[in-house]
Every structure is written in structure tokens, then in C-alpha cells.
XYZ file of C-alpha atoms in Angstrom:
535
model
C 30.588 13.797 -2.349
C 32.539 11.482 -0.171
C 34.480 9.176 -2.537
C 36.318 7.199 0.137
C 35.603 3.382 -0.122
C 33.178 2.047 2.364
C 34.578 -0.545 4.730
C 33.035 -4.009 4.435
C 29.791 -4.112 6.416
C 30.275 -0.465 7.548
C 27.313 0.364 9.730
C 28.043 4.056 9.896
C 24.945 4.655 7.713
C 22.617 3.415 10.440
C 22.203 0.041 8.924
C 22.579 -2.643 11.547
C 24.319 -5.603 9.883
C 24.427 -7.911 12.792
C 23.612 -11.544 11.961
C 20.043 -11.382 13.308
C 19.111 -8.190 11.501
C 17.583 -8.255 7.961
C 18.020 -5.032 5.917
C 14.958 -3.776 4.005
C 15.786 -2.534 0.469
C 12.741 -0.761 -0.746
C 12.428 -0.464 -4.618
C 8.844 0.881 -4.755
C 10.229 4.010 -6.570
C 12.204 2.056 -9.087
C 10.912 -1.453 -9.833
C 7.445 -0.531 -8.579
C 7.109 2.810 -10.210
C 8.169 1.456 -13.615
C 5.184 -0.973 -13.772
C 2.199 0.099 -15.878
C -0.309 2.211 -13.914
C 2.134 3.222 -11.113
C 4.033 6.164 -12.566
C 4.582 9.040 -10.181
C 5.662 12.737 -10.662
C 8.495 14.268 -8.676
C 6.175 15.599 -5.905
C 4.688 12.177 -5.407
C 8.093 10.464 -5.375
C 9.387 12.832 -2.771
C 6.316 12.402 -0.612
C 6.559 8.621 -0.678
C 10.349 8.724 -0.161
C 9.863 10.606 3.090
C 7.196 8.205 4.193
C 9.441 5.300 3.460
C 12.259 6.833 5.506
C 9.826 7.288 8.395
C 8.735 3.693 7.969
C 12.379 2.675 8.589
C 13.579 1.246 5.298
C 17.418 0.796 5.360
C 18.109 1.371 1.658
C 15.744 3.167 -0.730
C 16.253 2.643 -4.423
C 15.071 6.002 -5.827
C 15.206 5.186 -9.553
C 17.298 4.501 -12.597
C 19.150 7.845 -13.325
C 20.204 7.057 -16.867
C 16.678 6.099 -17.863
C 15.462 9.753 -18.387
C 16.123 13.313 -17.219
C 13.017 12.990 -14.967
C 14.425 9.857 -13.327
C 17.790 11.506 -12.809
C 16.196 14.606 -11.284
C 13.971 12.485 -8.942
C 16.998 10.421 -7.674
C 18.958 13.608 -7.154
C 16.180 15.357 -5.189
C 15.534 12.306 -3.048
C 19.291 11.804 -2.359
C 19.428 15.436 -1.211
C 16.327 15.332 1.033
C 16.668 12.062 3.028
C 18.668 12.248 6.264
C 18.706 8.677 7.551
C 18.203 6.208 4.733
C 20.819 5.005 2.311
C 19.832 6.210 -1.251
C 20.484 3.874 -4.146
C 20.352 4.330 -7.826
C 20.211 1.526 -10.517
C 22.848 1.235 -13.189
C 23.740 -1.223 -15.930
C 27.328 -2.320 -16.131
C 28.249 0.429 -18.594
C 30.328 3.550 -17.845
C 27.558 6.071 -18.821
C 25.014 4.515 -16.430
C 27.526 4.422 -13.565
C 28.641 7.962 -13.941
C 25.103 9.245 -14.286
C 24.094 7.320 -11.132
C 27.044 8.772 -9.241
C 26.195 12.340 -10.223
C 22.487 11.857 -9.206
C 23.586 10.487 -5.798
C 26.131 13.270 -4.998
C 23.928 14.876 -2.408
C 23.135 11.714 -0.472
C 24.215 11.291 3.172
C 25.077 7.632 2.072
C 24.941 6.492 -1.393
C 24.817 3.114 -3.149
C 25.207 2.276 -6.770
C 23.238 -0.815 -7.626
C 24.850 -2.575 -10.563
C 23.145 -5.315 -12.505
C 24.177 -7.685 -15.323
C 22.463 -10.701 -16.747
C 24.227 -14.031 -15.933
C 21.827 -16.843 -17.122
C 22.574 -18.828 -20.346
C 19.337 -17.541 -21.884
C 20.239 -13.895 -21.192
C 23.881 -14.245 -22.078
C 23.043 -15.585 -25.479
C 19.849 -13.712 -26.520
C 20.021 -10.481 -24.603
C 23.734 -9.767 -24.095
C 25.590 -11.724 -26.756
C 28.392 -12.195 -24.249
C 30.471 -15.164 -23.090
C 30.891 -16.143 -19.424
C 34.343 -14.579 -19.409
C 32.980 -11.285 -20.854
C 30.240 -11.144 -18.175
C 32.939 -11.595 -15.462
C 35.172 -8.968 -16.963
C 32.339 -6.430 -17.335
C 31.298 -7.087 -13.753
C 34.817 -6.381 -12.402
C 35.260 -3.160 -14.525
C 31.990 -1.864 -13.418
C 32.220 -2.634 -9.730
C 35.722 -1.039 -9.656
C 34.468 2.013 -11.448
C 31.396 2.411 -9.157
C 33.466 1.741 -6.032
C 35.292 5.008 -6.542
C 32.157 7.078 -6.925
C 29.881 6.227 -4.025
C 29.816 4.891 -0.472
C 28.924 1.322 -1.289
C 28.258 -0.935 -4.311
C 25.650 -3.695 -4.661
C 25.924 -6.196 -7.590
C 22.872 -8.073 -8.867
C 23.180 -11.036 -11.216
C 19.986 -10.695 -13.248
C 18.123 -13.970 -13.733
C 20.347 -15.503 -11.043
C 17.931 -18.345 -10.364
C 18.315 -19.567 -13.904
C 22.114 -19.194 -13.843
C 24.512 -22.136 -13.435
C 25.230 -22.180 -9.656
C 28.968 -22.587 -10.129
C 29.085 -19.615 -12.620
C 27.006 -17.505 -10.267
C 29.633 -18.161 -7.547
C 32.393 -17.157 -10.042
C 30.672 -13.928 -10.826
C 29.957 -13.073 -7.184
C 33.531 -13.801 -6.234
C 34.695 -11.395 -8.860
C 32.214 -8.757 -7.870
C 33.213 -8.994 -4.181
C 36.872 -8.821 -4.935
C 36.300 -5.718 -6.951
C 34.597 -4.057 -4.030
C 30.888 -5.046 -3.953
C 29.667 -5.602 -0.419
C 26.125 -6.642 -1.174
C 25.468 -9.587 -3.580
C 21.924 -9.901 -4.915
C 20.537 -13.036 -6.466
C 17.185 -12.069 -7.992
C 14.468 -14.404 -9.181
C 13.866 -12.005 -12.137
C 10.938 -13.869 -13.608
C 9.412 -15.347 -10.474
C 10.092 -18.949 -11.582
C 11.764 -20.595 -8.553
C 10.291 -22.299 -5.473
C 11.042 -21.828 -1.792
C 13.051 -25.093 -1.637
C 15.153 -24.126 -4.620
C 15.693 -20.676 -3.205
C 16.866 -22.039 0.169
C 19.233 -24.496 -1.651
C 20.749 -21.756 -3.781
C 21.432 -19.293 -0.969
C 22.870 -22.105 1.162
C 25.160 -22.968 -1.714
C 26.232 -19.380 -2.238
C 27.058 -18.754 1.442
C 29.093 -21.947 1.528
C 31.063 -21.307 -1.752
C 31.413 -17.539 -2.209
C 34.743 -16.460 -0.657
C 34.593 -14.239 2.470
C 30.870 -14.880 2.661
C 30.755 -14.061 6.314
C 31.685 -10.432 5.549
C 29.216 -9.990 2.673
C 25.475 -9.361 2.638
C 23.424 -11.740 0.454
C 20.235 -10.311 -0.873
C 17.021 -11.572 -2.442
C 14.839 -9.898 -5.034
C 11.739 -12.014 -5.849
C 9.173 -11.449 -8.391
C 5.589 -12.905 -7.981
C 4.828 -14.431 -11.417
C 3.886 -17.781 -9.773
C 2.678 -16.130 -6.526
C 5.699 -17.168 -4.487
C 7.597 -13.954 -4.033
C 7.141 -13.636 -0.288
C 7.707 -17.336 0.313
C 10.846 -17.259 -1.791
C 12.218 -14.207 0.025
C 11.608 -15.813 3.401
C 13.334 -19.040 2.239
C 16.296 -16.875 1.303
C 16.348 -15.348 4.787
C 16.157 -18.802 6.333
C 19.266 -19.670 4.336
C 21.202 -16.635 5.494
C 20.175 -13.810 3.240
C 20.277 -10.562 5.256
C 18.733 -8.163 2.752
C 15.319 -8.425 1.124
C 14.404 -6.247 -1.888
C 10.649 -5.505 -1.849
C 7.947 -2.939 -2.503
C 5.020 -1.480 -0.715
C 1.834 -3.316 -1.704
C 4.025 -5.715 -3.722
C 3.892 -3.454 -6.867
C 6.382 -4.101 -9.746
C 6.980 -5.498 -13.073
C 4.307 -8.016 -14.383
C 2.791 -9.699 -11.302
C 4.899 -7.516 -8.901
C 7.499 -7.974 -6.255
C 7.584 -9.376 -2.764
C 5.350 -7.230 -0.643
C 7.318 -5.284 2.022
C 4.468 -5.382 4.555
C 4.090 -9.093 4.219
C 7.741 -9.924 4.610
C 8.167 -7.656 7.598
C 5.097 -8.949 9.450
C 6.079 -12.560 8.654
C 9.392 -11.987 10.336
C 7.755 -10.247 13.279
C 4.830 -12.599 13.940
C 7.022 -15.663 13.409
C 10.140 -14.204 15.127
C 10.773 -17.413 17.063
C 10.876 -19.440 13.831
C 13.028 -17.037 11.766
C 15.109 -15.619 14.658
C 15.669 -12.209 12.864
C 14.335 -8.741 12.982
C 14.012 -5.573 10.784
C 14.138 -1.864 11.605
C 10.711 -1.213 10.255
C 8.116 0.627 12.351
C 5.247 -1.699 11.571
C 2.688 0.779 12.847
C 3.320 2.826 9.723
C 2.749 0.007 7.270
C -0.943 0.726 6.639
C -0.528 4.462 6.336
C 2.345 4.015 3.944
C 0.323 1.485 1.920
C -2.650 3.914 1.742
C -0.316 6.804 0.717
C 0.901 4.804 -2.264
C -2.685 4.107 -3.357
C -3.544 7.818 -3.109
C -0.412 8.847 -5.138
C -0.979 6.324 -7.855
C -4.776 5.900 -7.874
C -4.272 2.098 -7.709
C -6.045 0.390 -4.801
C -5.190 -2.920 -3.190
C -7.482 -5.935 -3.157
C -9.724 -6.253 -0.201
C -8.188 -9.624 0.669
C -4.557 -8.325 0.444
C -2.595 -9.646 3.434
C -1.700 -7.064 6.146
C -3.110 -3.931 4.512
C -6.220 -5.043 2.659
C -9.682 -3.941 3.880
C -10.492 -7.568 4.964
C -7.238 -8.180 6.605
C -8.700 -7.489 10.098
C -12.388 -7.886 9.161
C -14.772 -10.597 10.092
C -18.335 -11.167 8.830
C -18.996 -14.896 9.615
C -21.235 -15.235 12.630
C -19.055 -18.078 13.975
C -15.905 -16.034 13.618
C -17.473 -12.907 15.128
C -18.706 -14.941 18.141
C -15.169 -16.295 18.624
C -13.617 -12.878 18.273
C -15.987 -11.405 20.893
C -14.894 -14.176 23.343
C -11.125 -13.939 22.550
C -9.462 -12.224 19.624
C -6.783 -14.943 19.419
C -9.428 -17.284 18.075
C -9.185 -15.816 14.552
C -6.445 -13.203 14.515
C -2.634 -13.840 14.800
C -1.633 -10.282 15.142
C -3.129 -7.020 16.346
C -4.431 -4.512 13.744
C -2.701 -1.699 15.719
C 0.637 -3.379 15.023
C 0.359 -2.420 11.385
C -1.388 0.988 11.870
C -5.014 -0.052 11.608
C -7.175 1.393 14.398
C -9.108 -1.754 15.316
C -10.611 -5.017 14.187
C -13.779 -4.643 12.197
C -16.722 -7.020 12.751
C -18.457 -6.451 9.494
C -22.171 -6.936 9.713
C -23.687 -8.801 6.726
C -25.855 -11.710 5.884
C -23.435 -14.132 7.616
C -23.487 -12.284 10.914
C -25.247 -13.451 14.091
C -27.036 -11.857 16.983
C -24.009 -11.593 19.213
C -22.197 -9.251 16.751
C -25.446 -7.219 16.094
C -26.086 -6.639 19.766
C -22.383 -5.645 20.314
C -22.475 -3.021 17.540
C -25.847 -1.690 18.660
C -24.473 -1.286 22.129
C -21.573 0.714 20.760
C -24.009 2.951 18.943
C -25.847 3.599 22.151
C -28.761 1.166 21.807
C -29.607 -1.494 24.400
C -32.588 -3.374 23.054
C -34.170 -6.201 25.090
C -34.239 -9.662 23.635
C -37.646 -9.264 22.023
C -36.714 -5.938 20.417
C -33.422 -7.374 19.283
C -35.250 -10.301 17.551
C -37.235 -7.793 15.583
C -34.132 -5.664 14.671
C -32.258 -8.914 13.744
C -35.057 -10.035 11.397
C -35.148 -6.683 9.595
C -31.263 -6.728 9.524
C -31.158 -10.012 7.837
C -33.668 -8.882 5.196
C -31.544 -5.794 4.611
C -28.277 -7.823 4.441
C -29.727 -10.140 1.738
C -30.262 -7.031 -0.497
C -27.007 -5.272 0.142
C -23.349 -5.963 0.044
C -22.479 -3.576 2.923
C -24.319 -2.597 6.084
C -23.041 0.491 7.915
C -23.626 2.019 11.321
C -26.042 4.550 9.893
C -28.194 1.629 8.546
C -28.138 0.040 12.054
C -29.134 3.331 13.619
C -32.246 3.461 11.275
C -33.136 -0.181 12.198
C -32.778 0.509 15.891
C -35.010 3.505 15.538
C -37.618 1.510 13.658
C -36.946 3.238 10.317
C -36.397 1.836 6.810
C -32.711 2.511 5.840
C -33.720 2.546 2.218
C -36.297 5.399 2.600
C -35.484 8.356 0.398
C -36.049 12.048 1.041
C -36.893 14.464 2.478
C -34.475 16.312 0.113
C -34.175 15.816 -3.648
C -31.936 17.274 -6.207
C -33.645 19.555 -8.729
C -30.780 21.281 -10.475
C -26.950 21.207 -10.456
C -24.417 23.321 -12.306
C -20.671 22.847 -11.750
C -17.771 24.886 -13.104
C -13.971 24.772 -12.691
C -11.415 27.569 -13.172
C -8.016 27.154 -14.785
C -5.335 27.159 -12.098
C -7.607 25.463 -9.536
C -10.841 26.076 -7.707
C -14.363 25.064 -8.512
C -17.882 26.344 -7.809
C -21.148 24.475 -7.816
C -24.799 25.700 -7.699
C -27.503 23.346 -6.495
C -31.228 23.680 -6.228
C -32.831 21.266 -3.717
C -36.500 20.572 -3.070
C -37.794 19.397 0.394
C -40.833 17.197 0.779
C -42.618 20.024 2.721
C -42.506 22.056 -0.498
C -39.560 24.369 0.173
C -37.099 24.975 -2.641
C -33.578 26.068 -1.794
C -30.813 27.200 -4.122
C -27.186 27.507 -2.882
C -23.643 27.744 -4.306
C -20.488 26.356 -2.942
C -16.810 26.758 -3.706
C -13.999 24.231 -3.158
C -10.720 22.650 -4.347
C -12.606 20.674 -6.917
C -16.182 20.100 -8.123
C -16.887 17.374 -5.578
C -15.644 19.554 -2.737
C -17.652 22.433 -4.030
C -20.912 20.403 -4.365
C -20.551 19.214 -0.774
C -20.236 22.791 0.421
C -23.260 23.777 -1.599
C -25.466 20.921 -0.109
C -24.175 21.769 3.360
C -25.252 25.413 2.935
C -28.571 24.468 1.482
C -29.506 21.920 4.130
C -27.688 23.333 7.215
C -26.244 19.914 7.922
C -22.478 19.941 8.195
C -20.556 17.065 6.639
C -16.860 16.339 7.032
C -15.776 14.175 4.026
C -13.565 11.260 5.105
C -13.675 8.986 2.034
C -14.700 9.326 -1.615
C -14.619 6.728 -4.382
C -15.955 6.785 -7.913
C -16.328 3.545 -9.893
C -17.267 3.079 -13.514
C -20.304 0.753 -13.946
C -19.596 0.144 -17.604
C -17.495 1.150 -20.566
C -17.678 4.019 -22.964
C -18.419 7.784 -22.706
C -22.007 7.181 -21.581
C -21.119 4.745 -18.817
C -22.601 5.496 -15.400
C -20.359 6.092 -12.388
C -21.109 5.097 -8.855
C -20.033 7.562 -6.211
C -19.471 6.272 -2.641
C -19.086 8.880 0.048
C -18.287 8.554 3.750
C -18.700 11.742 5.879
C -18.569 12.490 9.538
C -21.444 14.202 11.211
C -21.483 14.421 14.949
C -19.677 11.440 16.308
C -20.705 9.045 13.552
C -19.569 8.179 10.063
C -22.385 8.269 7.503
C -22.394 6.514 4.116
C -24.123 7.328 0.898
C -24.192 6.199 -2.733
C -25.077 7.977 -5.961
C -25.231 6.867 -9.592
C -25.028 9.100 -12.663
C -23.239 9.489 -15.948
C -21.835 12.759 -14.429
C -19.464 12.151 -11.544
C -20.323 15.492 -9.858
C -23.979 14.609 -9.928
C -23.170 11.216 -8.621
C -21.309 12.787 -5.712
C -24.210 15.183 -5.072
C -26.722 12.300 -4.919
C -24.414 10.396 -2.520
C -24.080 13.462 -0.299
C -27.766 14.044 -0.344
C -28.411 10.449 0.665
C -26.294 11.111 3.753
C -28.066 14.379 4.510
C -31.460 12.689 4.191
C -30.618 9.922 6.496
C -29.303 12.361 9.130
C -32.431 14.452 8.899
C -34.721 11.411 9.127
C -33.007 10.069 12.161
C -32.674 13.421 13.930
C -36.277 13.595 15.373
C -35.993 10.137 16.776
C -32.660 10.926 18.318
C -33.892 14.250 19.678
C -31.899 16.341 17.309
C -33.325 19.519 15.960
C -33.257 19.171 12.189
C -35.684 22.137 11.568
C -33.355 24.456 13.575
C -30.396 23.438 11.348
C -32.535 24.151 8.263
C -33.234 27.679 9.485
C -29.609 28.571 8.883
C -30.224 28.362 5.201
C -30.163 31.864 3.758
């Protein structure tokens, strides 16, 4: 490990510390991961850490080494594996924490020990039982110790926004004199407002000695829903590091969301006059990776990465979007890694959007035919929350999207082996009287049942999305399976409901197969020929 002190604002680690550059300090794997429901194992942490490095974060806080042997190991593995990003570990201002953090970071190309100590009157009295002088002395001792064990030191004054401003300056002066180059003023409980945040950072930059050679940092929690606004206010006042997390995960109501901060600075660049090193095209993929690793989705209306962020259902909005995208969108979906804007067809949609979508699906109805399709579409939209392309295909072909058959599920048996692998046997009945039994193997029971249904019907499906949602509570609650699968050049959707999730998945897959087979004759596809491939 290189124990030489880092020069003030040394940019040899690839961090651009010019005045118009804001560093992104990602704490998804520390503050985010310690929140209920977001725990990750070592494999998941390593996978996300590499994604964050590719995203372009400047500093990655990999964990709290002293918290547990698993945390120590995760920080050490991440420190050894990253090649561009500064790796940070969190430590209290106690020797054991600092030494543990230093050992975990030994393999890092560039390391940072992130020290924290409470400074507010409430915390000093009820949490620490320390006087102001004791807090200052502990800060100095800890920074000096850490400074000898890593490339750079960051000091955080926990609960800074409820700390006396003059005392906060005193603590920061002491930390900087001892060797800290980044000073973090966190809104630990999400209590402050943007105006107060701007005022505090302006005060700090005016009163902390040697401020021009230090990096001031914000770390905002979202208890009152102002984490992003507060972080941006800090930047406006001169902060040049933002601590944040993917999807805004973190303690209680979470942290400032990385994707929202970065896109705010990008879209409103003339206003803020700063930039980041984030490759914004990787924001959506990184967000989705986190949801896959934790099993925790994001709300549909989540800014930047939610399903509705670039989706429009209102007929008025859709009409405007078809004329000029700038009417209702302030950024391109491709800028955040989303393929394209989605004009969602539903009960609020108009003829313009319906005609546009039908044309993309290869249908060019005349006005009279479109009127009939539109009337049936509105009736369907009143009954359903989502209308998909395969529904529109059925409407355009004069079919009822809700028609069932020709295949139905007669029997299903699923089994899993220890160590991985599953097999499923299905028996299907066709409306023409045929009964077909097939088995399928896969990585799990859902994968296996899809293979079994594919073999039984001869219709190939490539699964692209699968979700299961509980429709009640208790052991006998039903689950709703929602499948999206690609067949040909189209994505097809199906739903199934059962108390057994494998059966629900089978019913959803069968709904897709049935729709494909029903539409095949009208589209000049040879469904019977495909069925002949069934043994």
C-alpha cells in the first residue's frame, strides 16, 4: 500500500477537481445497502461496483469494514478489483475502525478513508457524551492517524445541518489542518431546506481556512423529499462533491438519487455551470441492475429511470409528441440509456397515437376501418390497465384480444434438484381434441415450464421479462405472473393467476402461445406446421 500523503486536490486518481467539475461519490454499497430490503451478497456487490465504475463515479464507498467480517471482505475485494475509481471505506473516529478500514483498502489503486463524527448539540449530548473540545480533539487524532494509512481522507460532520455554524467551521478547520482534503456537511436526517443549504455552504466556503484548496461535499437524506434539491443548492453554493446513491436508496426515506442529480446538472448546465464525469447513457442499465440484485423495483413515476419517465398516455400529450418531441420532453430517453419514448396506448389516447402505432406494426387502415378499430380499442382500454402491441394486432385483424384458447393446461408437475436445475412436465389440450404431454428442463421451474410449453406447442418463445406479484396475504394468496416474450419480431404479453407461481407462469406463457396461434392464420403464418414439430 502506498502510505505517502496525498497532495491537496491531487488529481492523479483521475478525479478532475477543476472548479466546474462536480465529483460523484456513490454510497449505494454502504448507505444504500444498509437500508432494510437492500442487502447484497459479495457477488452482487462486486457486480454493482464494476457497473458503477463503468458509469463513471469518481469515488465509490464500498462499505463499513469494521461493521462485520462480510463488510470487510467486500470492501477488500472491491478495492482490489476496481482500476479507475477511488475506493472509500467508512470509519468512526476510533483507532480500531480506522485501522480496519486501512487494511481493507490496501489493494486499492487509490484509497480514501471516510471518517465521521457527530457535531450537533443533540448528538454531542445524547449520542457521544462529548464536549465541543473533545469532538475537535477526536477529529484531529483520527484524521492524523488515517492520513498515514491511505491516499486521502474525507471528514464528515454527522448531523452538520443541526450543528452551530461557527462550531462546524472550527471542526472543519481542525480536520483540514490535520490532513483531510474533503469536508462533508451531511443533512443526516433530511431536515433542511435548499435555502438553508445554500446559506450554510456559502458560510463554510467563506469562513473555513484555505477553502479554495478543499473540496466541500454534500450528503442529503430524503426524509422531507428534498434531498436532490438540497444537494443542488449545495452545488450552487460551491460544493464540488455530491454523495448519492442509485435509485436514491438509503436509510429511512433514502438519499439523493444519483441519476436525478446528474441529469439535473446536465439538462440545466447553463444554469449550474458545472459538469460530472458520469456516462449518462448507463444510468438506466445501472438502475435496472440494482433492482435485479436487490429485488426492489422503482416506482413507475420515478424521475429519470421510472417506467413512466419517458411514457405518454394522454391523447393531447401524444399528439404534441408526434408533432415535436420538445412539447413534452426536456431530455432524450437515449441520454439515460432508454431506447425510445413510449406512447402508451390506454383509455386517454387518441386516434393519432393509435394510427401511428398500427403503422409501426405494419397496418395501414383507412379512416373508416380505423374508426372501427378505435371504438373497439376504447372499449378494451376501459377494461384494462395496459394495452400491448399484441392486443393491437388482434384488433387490427378483427379478433377479440380476450379470446382464450386454443390451448389449455390440463396438468403440470414441477421439480427442482439440489444444486440447481429444474424440470417440468405439462399436459396440454387443444380445442381440436389433441392432447400433448411434454417435459422441459431449465435453470429454474419457470424456465423449465417455458421450455415444456415450447416443445408441446412448437411455438418458440424468448423470455424478456418476468414478474410475479402477490394478490393478497398469507400462504394461500394468489400470485399474478406477468410474462413478456419475443416471438418473431414482436414482444408478446401474457398474464396468469394461481396460488402456485409455476402454474401462474405456465398460464401466462400459454396465453402468449394462444394469441400467437390465433393470429397466425390471419397473418399468413403456418401454425399447424409448427405444431407438427411436437413429438
